Amino acid sequence: MKKGYMKAAAVFFILMAVFTLLSRAIYNMGTVEVMAARPESITIKKEIEGTGIVSGKTEQAVVTTEGLLIEKVFVKEGESVAKDDILFQLDAEYLKDKITEKEQELKQLQLQIQDAKNAAYAAEQSRQLSISQAQSDYDKTVSDKDAEVAQALEELEAARSELEAYQSSPESYPDKNEEELQSAVKEKEDAYNEAVKNREDSVYEAQKALDTANLEVAEDSAVEQNEIQSEKIQKELDELAALQKVEGKIKSTIAGAVTSVAVRAGDTTSGTGDILIMDASEGLELSIVFSDEYREYLTKGKSVTVTSADSTEETKEKLKKLSIDSVTSERGDEVTAGDGSETGTMDGEVTVTVDIPAGTLEIGDTATLKISLSEETYDTCIPLSALHQKEKGKYYVNVLDEQVSVMGDTQIVRYVDVELIDQNDKYAAVEGLASSQEVITETSKEVQEGTRVVKRSEE
Amino acid sequence: MWKKAAAAVLGLLTFICCYPVVFIITGVFMGDQELQKNLAAVLQGGSGYAHWSILPRTPTLKNIVEILLDTPQFFVMFWNSVKTTGGVLLGQMLIAAPAAWGLSKYRFPMRRLLFFLYIILMMMPFQVTMLSSYLVLKELNILNTLWALILPGIFSTFSVFIMYNAFCAVPDALLEAARIDGAGEWRIFVRIGLPVGLPGIISAGVLSFLEYWNLVEQPMTFLEDQSLWPLSLFLPQIGAENVGMAFAASVLTLIPSMIVFFAGAEYLEKGISSLGLKE
């Protein structure tokens, strides 16, 4: 019986030992490893930096005749080229066919021009003949009708004279009577009037025919159009011949870097900039876009530093002493919420351009522009990773706090509200923190107020 | 018939005495919600009476798992209690037993006065000697260490008293015979005194275990570091929100006491009865 109790006691204590180890292990698993640092006095240089690609100041487009088949393309985007480097090659057979096609087109146009000229000449000749004939008809009509009118007038006057003579001495004309003579006068008057009217009508008709013959024929511009077209084709032909002369090799006329290759082998030329080359001969520049909030700091002439992995030791010194050459700013666009409830302004941008001295960098090099905005020393600075934002404008840090408990001295997390005074990309100057307090900069898991932590020693 | 009636009454009284243990054991397997509901009147200052059911409606092992795996503080305090109690018992074996033997078997000047002082000190509650003990321990530079509990326990007078009565039952004639046979005093003590007085020693040990396993005032007074607190101070830390864990901790705290008690019950009975024996 006593041995039984001894065994029970032994088992109990062994179990308690096992559970002691297990509970400790589980307790340690719940402990978060953290890195901590004390606040220090640091000079915060507010610097901004941006990374971009060094570019030339001007860009040139490589243009050839439209519609030519490209056989090979020798360059790609970002590649540097020297003057007279071959950029792409046109297909010789296609070029030859194109030239032949243009020559035939030109000949066709020339024949059309000749035909049009001949037709115009013949039309003019015909018109002149018509005018001449109409004039002759008019003259003949006028003279014939004048003669008829004169004849009718003569007859009328004779009849009137006969009547007057009878009336003055009727007995002289016994075989005539006044009635017959008056009737004859009337008849002659009618005939005269008829002749006058007839003359007028005939002259009018002849005049009309003459006027019609004199009408200007509408000018035909077909010849001129064809001449313009043929000039154009001739020009194209000259261009094609020039290309054929250089075996279809399109070369670069400047030294620089290829910024755009819009064509591939098998494509046809577009007639616009198939390849764009950044001109290196007119100087290099670096343009970086910054947020509008730095507008007041970015002024022309401000000192800047450019760094690049592609620069040599020699050029690094030159790149440290540059200044801003131009600043262009763009205001933000006004935007309205989808339901129209709010209108705001999007952040604008400021573009800073810096001239890069010759011989330091090349087009296409990646460079970082650093601009120092302000510099001040603060006593209580903490790594930026230790600062947390509670809500807008309100910050807090996690500090290590000693807690005495049954498990001995343990470290726990405590929140401390701080006020942010200034910051750069690595440090933040704060107020409300004692220099002896250690702030937590990194954690292996998320922590809250009261979480048990253990400080990881720096390797 | 009277015997049966007496047995029934005693059985009922026994159950009433044991009911708190049943109460604790059933509480271990009750869920938090059921405990909160049953003990609302007690824990949350509500009106009315607390309720209880023998069988939990929603039994759970959560409390046991929580105390065994999620509460390393319990085990820190458990082993503190083990160290304290073990240290006291071992020390009493080394110090109190020879002291009791000396008082019971040897005649020296002011023996009676010394024994009288032992009895007076035994009757004094801790609160009376607390301040003087604190000053002495402070001078010894053992405040805020487990020695502040162990040393006073080793020199406790109660166990000397129990052992004294047990050693008084050892016949003097036996000792004389041993002396005549050439046994030295130490040999007499070890070979005769301890075996014959074993019931008294074990009963003193059992009572000391029960006393020091449940020590509350001394740790609170002499120990500042919570990492040195014994198990008896674990329960006061538990609040209304983890009553289930309190029950589980109570059961685990009770188990060693029960093992020790049942193992030494026979000796305890003999030891206590020896208090009434006269030479």
Short mmCIF file of C-alpha atoms in Angstrom, two decimals, chain A residues 2 5 8-9 12-13 16-17 19-20 22-24 26-27 405-408, chain B residues 68-69 72-76 78-79 82 226-227 255-256 259 262-263 266-267:
data_model
loop_
_atom_site.label_atom_id
_atom_site.label_comp_id
_atom_site.label_asym_id
_atom_site.label_seq_id
_atom_site.Cartn_x
_atom_site.Cartn_y
_atom_site.Cartn_z
CA LYS A 2 2.73 2.42 0.97
CA TYR A 5 1.47 5.67 -2.71
CA ALA A 8 1.66 7.35 -7.33
CA ALA A 9 3.72 10.23 -5.98
CA PHE A 12 2.63 12.49 -10.32
CA PHE A 13 5.93 14.32 -10.06
CA MET A 16 4.34 17.45 -13.52
CA ALA A 17 7.93 17.64 -14.80
CA PHE A 19 4.00 19.20 -18.32
CA THR A 20 6.39 21.82 -16.96
CA LEU A 22 5.62 21.30 -22.38
CA SER A 23 4.02 24.40 -20.96
CA ARG A 24 7.36 26.24 -21.08
CA ILE A 26 4.36 26.47 -25.59
CA TYR A 27 4.97 29.66 -23.60
CA SER A 405 5.83 38.17 -13.18
CA VAL A 406 5.85 34.65 -11.90
CA MET A 407 7.92 33.70 -14.95
CA GLY A 408 10.57 36.18 -13.87
CA LEU B 68 -1.26 21.85 -17.84
CA LEU B 69 -0.15 23.36 -21.16
CA PRO B 72 3.77 27.77 -17.12
CA GLN B 73 3.31 30.10 -14.14
CA PHE B 74 1.50 27.28 -12.32
CA PHE B 75 4.51 24.98 -12.71
CA VAL B 76 6.95 27.67 -11.56
CA PHE B 78 4.48 24.25 -8.07
CA TRP B 79 8.20 23.61 -8.08
CA VAL B 82 8.14 21.46 -3.86
CA GLN B 226 6.55 36.65 -7.96
CA SER B 227 8.81 34.06 -9.55
CA ILE B 255 -3.17 15.68 -5.20
CA PRO B 256 0.26 15.75 -3.46
CA ILE B 259 -0.93 11.23 -1.53
CA PHE B 262 -2.96 8.73 2.76
CA ALA B 263 0.59 7.37 2.75
CA GLU B 266 -1.47 5.33 9.76
CA TYR B 267 1.58 7.05 11.24
#
